[in-house]
Coordinates of N, CA and C in Angstrom, one line a residue:
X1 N -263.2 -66.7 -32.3 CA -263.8 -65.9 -33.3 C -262.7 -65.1 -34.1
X2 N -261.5 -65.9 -34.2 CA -260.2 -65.1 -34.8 C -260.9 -65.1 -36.4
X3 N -260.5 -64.6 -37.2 CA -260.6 -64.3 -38.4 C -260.5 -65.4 -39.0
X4 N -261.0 -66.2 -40.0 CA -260.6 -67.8 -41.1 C -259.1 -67.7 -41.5
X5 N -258.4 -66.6 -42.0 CA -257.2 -66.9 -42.6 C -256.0 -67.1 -41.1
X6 N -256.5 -66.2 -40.0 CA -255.9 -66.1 -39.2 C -255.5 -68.0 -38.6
X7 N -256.8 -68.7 -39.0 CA -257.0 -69.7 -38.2 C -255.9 -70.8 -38.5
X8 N -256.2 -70.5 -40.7 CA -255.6 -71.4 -41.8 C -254.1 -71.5 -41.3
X9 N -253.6 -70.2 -41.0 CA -251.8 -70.0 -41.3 C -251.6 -71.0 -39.9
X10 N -252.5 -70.8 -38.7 CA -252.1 -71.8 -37.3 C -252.2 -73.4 -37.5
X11 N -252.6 -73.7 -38.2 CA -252.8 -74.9 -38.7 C -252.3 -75.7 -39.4
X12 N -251.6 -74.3 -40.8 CA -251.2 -75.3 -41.9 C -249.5 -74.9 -41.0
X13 N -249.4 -74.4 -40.2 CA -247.6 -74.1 -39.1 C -248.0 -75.4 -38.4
X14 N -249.0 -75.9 -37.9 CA -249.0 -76.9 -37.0 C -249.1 -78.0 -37.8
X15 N -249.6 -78.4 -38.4 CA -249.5 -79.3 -39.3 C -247.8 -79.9 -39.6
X16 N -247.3 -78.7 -40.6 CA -246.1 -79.1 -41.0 C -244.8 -79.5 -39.5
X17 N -245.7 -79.3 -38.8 CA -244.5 -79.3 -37.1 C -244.9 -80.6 -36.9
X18 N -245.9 -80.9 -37.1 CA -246.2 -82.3 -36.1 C -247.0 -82.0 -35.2
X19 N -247.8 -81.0 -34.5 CA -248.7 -80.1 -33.5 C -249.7 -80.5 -33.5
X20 N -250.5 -80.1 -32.7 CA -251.7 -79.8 -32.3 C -252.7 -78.3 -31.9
X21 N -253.4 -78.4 -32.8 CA -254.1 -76.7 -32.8 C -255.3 -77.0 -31.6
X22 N -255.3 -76.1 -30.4 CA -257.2 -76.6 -29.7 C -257.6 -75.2 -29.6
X23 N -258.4 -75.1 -30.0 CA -259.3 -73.5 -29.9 C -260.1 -73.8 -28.8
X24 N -260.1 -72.5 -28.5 CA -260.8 -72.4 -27.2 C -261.7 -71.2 -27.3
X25 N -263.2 -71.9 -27.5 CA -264.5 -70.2 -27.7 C -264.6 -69.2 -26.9
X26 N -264.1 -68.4 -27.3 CA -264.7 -66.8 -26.6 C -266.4 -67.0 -26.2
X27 N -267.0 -65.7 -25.3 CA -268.1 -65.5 -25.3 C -268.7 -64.6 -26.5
X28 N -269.7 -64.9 -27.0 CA -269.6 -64.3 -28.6 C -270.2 -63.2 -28.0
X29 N -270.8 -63.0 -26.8 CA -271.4 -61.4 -26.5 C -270.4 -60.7 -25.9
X30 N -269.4 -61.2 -25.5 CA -268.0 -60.4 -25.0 C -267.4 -60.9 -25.8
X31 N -266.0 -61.0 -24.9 CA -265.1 -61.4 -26.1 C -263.6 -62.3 -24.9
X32 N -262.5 -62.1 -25.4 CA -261.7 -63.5 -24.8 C -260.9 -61.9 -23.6
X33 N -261.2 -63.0 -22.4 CA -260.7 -62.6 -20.8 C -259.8 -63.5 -20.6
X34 N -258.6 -63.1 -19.6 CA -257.6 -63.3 -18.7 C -258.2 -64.7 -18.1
X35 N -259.7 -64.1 -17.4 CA -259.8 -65.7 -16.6 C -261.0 -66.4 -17.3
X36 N -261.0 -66.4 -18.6 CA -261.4 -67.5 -19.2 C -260.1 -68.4 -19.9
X37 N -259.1 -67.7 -20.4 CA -258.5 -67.8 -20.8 C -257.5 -68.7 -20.4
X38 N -257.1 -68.6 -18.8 CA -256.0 -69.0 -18.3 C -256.0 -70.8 -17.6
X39 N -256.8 -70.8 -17.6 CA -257.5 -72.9 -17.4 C -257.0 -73.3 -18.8
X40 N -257.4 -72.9 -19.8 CA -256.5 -73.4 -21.4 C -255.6 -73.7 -21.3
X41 N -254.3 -72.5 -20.7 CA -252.8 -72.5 -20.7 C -252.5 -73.7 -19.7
X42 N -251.4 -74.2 -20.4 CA -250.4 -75.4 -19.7 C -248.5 -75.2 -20.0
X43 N -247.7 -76.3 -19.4 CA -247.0 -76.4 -19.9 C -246.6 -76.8 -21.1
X44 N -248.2 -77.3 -22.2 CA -247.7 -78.0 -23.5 C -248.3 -76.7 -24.5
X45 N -248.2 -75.5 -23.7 CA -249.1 -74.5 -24.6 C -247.4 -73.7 -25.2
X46 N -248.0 -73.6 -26.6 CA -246.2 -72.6 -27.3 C -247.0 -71.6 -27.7
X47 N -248.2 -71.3 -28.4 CA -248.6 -70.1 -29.1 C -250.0 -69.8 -28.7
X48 N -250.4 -68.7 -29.0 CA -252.0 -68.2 -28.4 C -252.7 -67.5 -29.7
X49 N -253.4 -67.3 -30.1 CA -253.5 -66.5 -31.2 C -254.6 -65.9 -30.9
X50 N -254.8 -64.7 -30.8 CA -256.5 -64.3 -30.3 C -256.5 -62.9 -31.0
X51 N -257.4 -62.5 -30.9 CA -257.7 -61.3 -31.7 C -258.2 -60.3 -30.6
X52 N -257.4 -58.6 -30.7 CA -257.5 -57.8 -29.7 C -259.1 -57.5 -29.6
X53 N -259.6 -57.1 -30.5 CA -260.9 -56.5 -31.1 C -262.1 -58.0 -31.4
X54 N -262.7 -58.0 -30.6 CA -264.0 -59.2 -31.4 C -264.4 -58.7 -32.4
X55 N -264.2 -59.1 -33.5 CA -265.2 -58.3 -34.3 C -266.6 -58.5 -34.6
X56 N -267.3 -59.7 -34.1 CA -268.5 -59.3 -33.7 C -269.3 -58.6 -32.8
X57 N -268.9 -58.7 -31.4 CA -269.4 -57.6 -30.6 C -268.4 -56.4 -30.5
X58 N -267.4 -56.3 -30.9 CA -266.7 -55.1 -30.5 C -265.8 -55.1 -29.0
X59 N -266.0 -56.0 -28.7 CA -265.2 -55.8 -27.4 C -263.8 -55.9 -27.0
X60 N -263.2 -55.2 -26.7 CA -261.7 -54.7 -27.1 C -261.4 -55.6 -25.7
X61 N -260.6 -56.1 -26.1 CA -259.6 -57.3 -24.8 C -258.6 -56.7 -24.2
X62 N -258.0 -57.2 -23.1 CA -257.4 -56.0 -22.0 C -256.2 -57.0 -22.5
X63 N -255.5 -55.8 -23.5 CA -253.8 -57.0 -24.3 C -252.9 -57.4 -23.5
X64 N -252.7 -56.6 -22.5 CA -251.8 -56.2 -21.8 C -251.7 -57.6 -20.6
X65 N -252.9 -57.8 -20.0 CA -253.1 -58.5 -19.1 C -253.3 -60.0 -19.7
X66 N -253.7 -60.1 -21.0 CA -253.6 -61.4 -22.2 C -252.3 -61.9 -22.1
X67 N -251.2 -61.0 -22.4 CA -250.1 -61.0 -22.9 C -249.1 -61.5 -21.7
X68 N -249.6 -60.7 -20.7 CA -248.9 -61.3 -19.0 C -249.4 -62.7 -19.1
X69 N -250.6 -62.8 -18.8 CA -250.9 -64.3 -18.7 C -250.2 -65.9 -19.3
X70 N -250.1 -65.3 -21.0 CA -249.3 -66.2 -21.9 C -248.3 -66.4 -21.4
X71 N -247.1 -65.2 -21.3 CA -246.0 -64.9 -21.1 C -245.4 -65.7 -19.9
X72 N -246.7 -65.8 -19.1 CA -246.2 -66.0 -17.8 C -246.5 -68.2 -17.6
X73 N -247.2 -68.0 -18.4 CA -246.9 -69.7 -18.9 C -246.2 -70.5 -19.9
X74 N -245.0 -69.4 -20.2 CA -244.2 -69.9 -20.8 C -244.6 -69.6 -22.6
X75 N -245.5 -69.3 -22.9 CA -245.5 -69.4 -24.6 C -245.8 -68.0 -25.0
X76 N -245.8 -68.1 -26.2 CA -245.8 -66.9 -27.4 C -247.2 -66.7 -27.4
X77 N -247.7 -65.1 -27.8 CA -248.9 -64.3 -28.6 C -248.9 -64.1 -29.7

């Protein structure tokens, strides 16, 4: 549920790389968790893009514990 332009810039960066973008859906009544999240991450994972705030439900994401997660499989937020 990232924002459209947020989506465009990951795309048109992956594009020009040679990449591959895979989105992975949040719960639209919550919003993106640690352990939804962490079955996605791999070794072929480099960037995460997610948004702190859903802005459809409002549910504020725990960054901190996002940001371990990523970090801790090797790629960028």
């Amino acid at each position: 549920d990232n924002f459209p332009t947020d989506r465009y810039l990951l795309e048109g960066v992956a594009g020009e790389c040679g990449l591959t973008v895979r989105w992975v859906e949040a719960d639209p009544d919550g919003g993106v968790t640690a352990d939804d999240r962490a079955p996605a991450l791999g070794p072929d994972t480099a960037f995460v893009l997610l948004s702190h705030v859903a802005f459809r439900s409002g549910h504020v994401a725990d960054g901190a514990a996002l940001t371990a997660l990523v970090h801790d499989a090797g790629a960028l937020v």
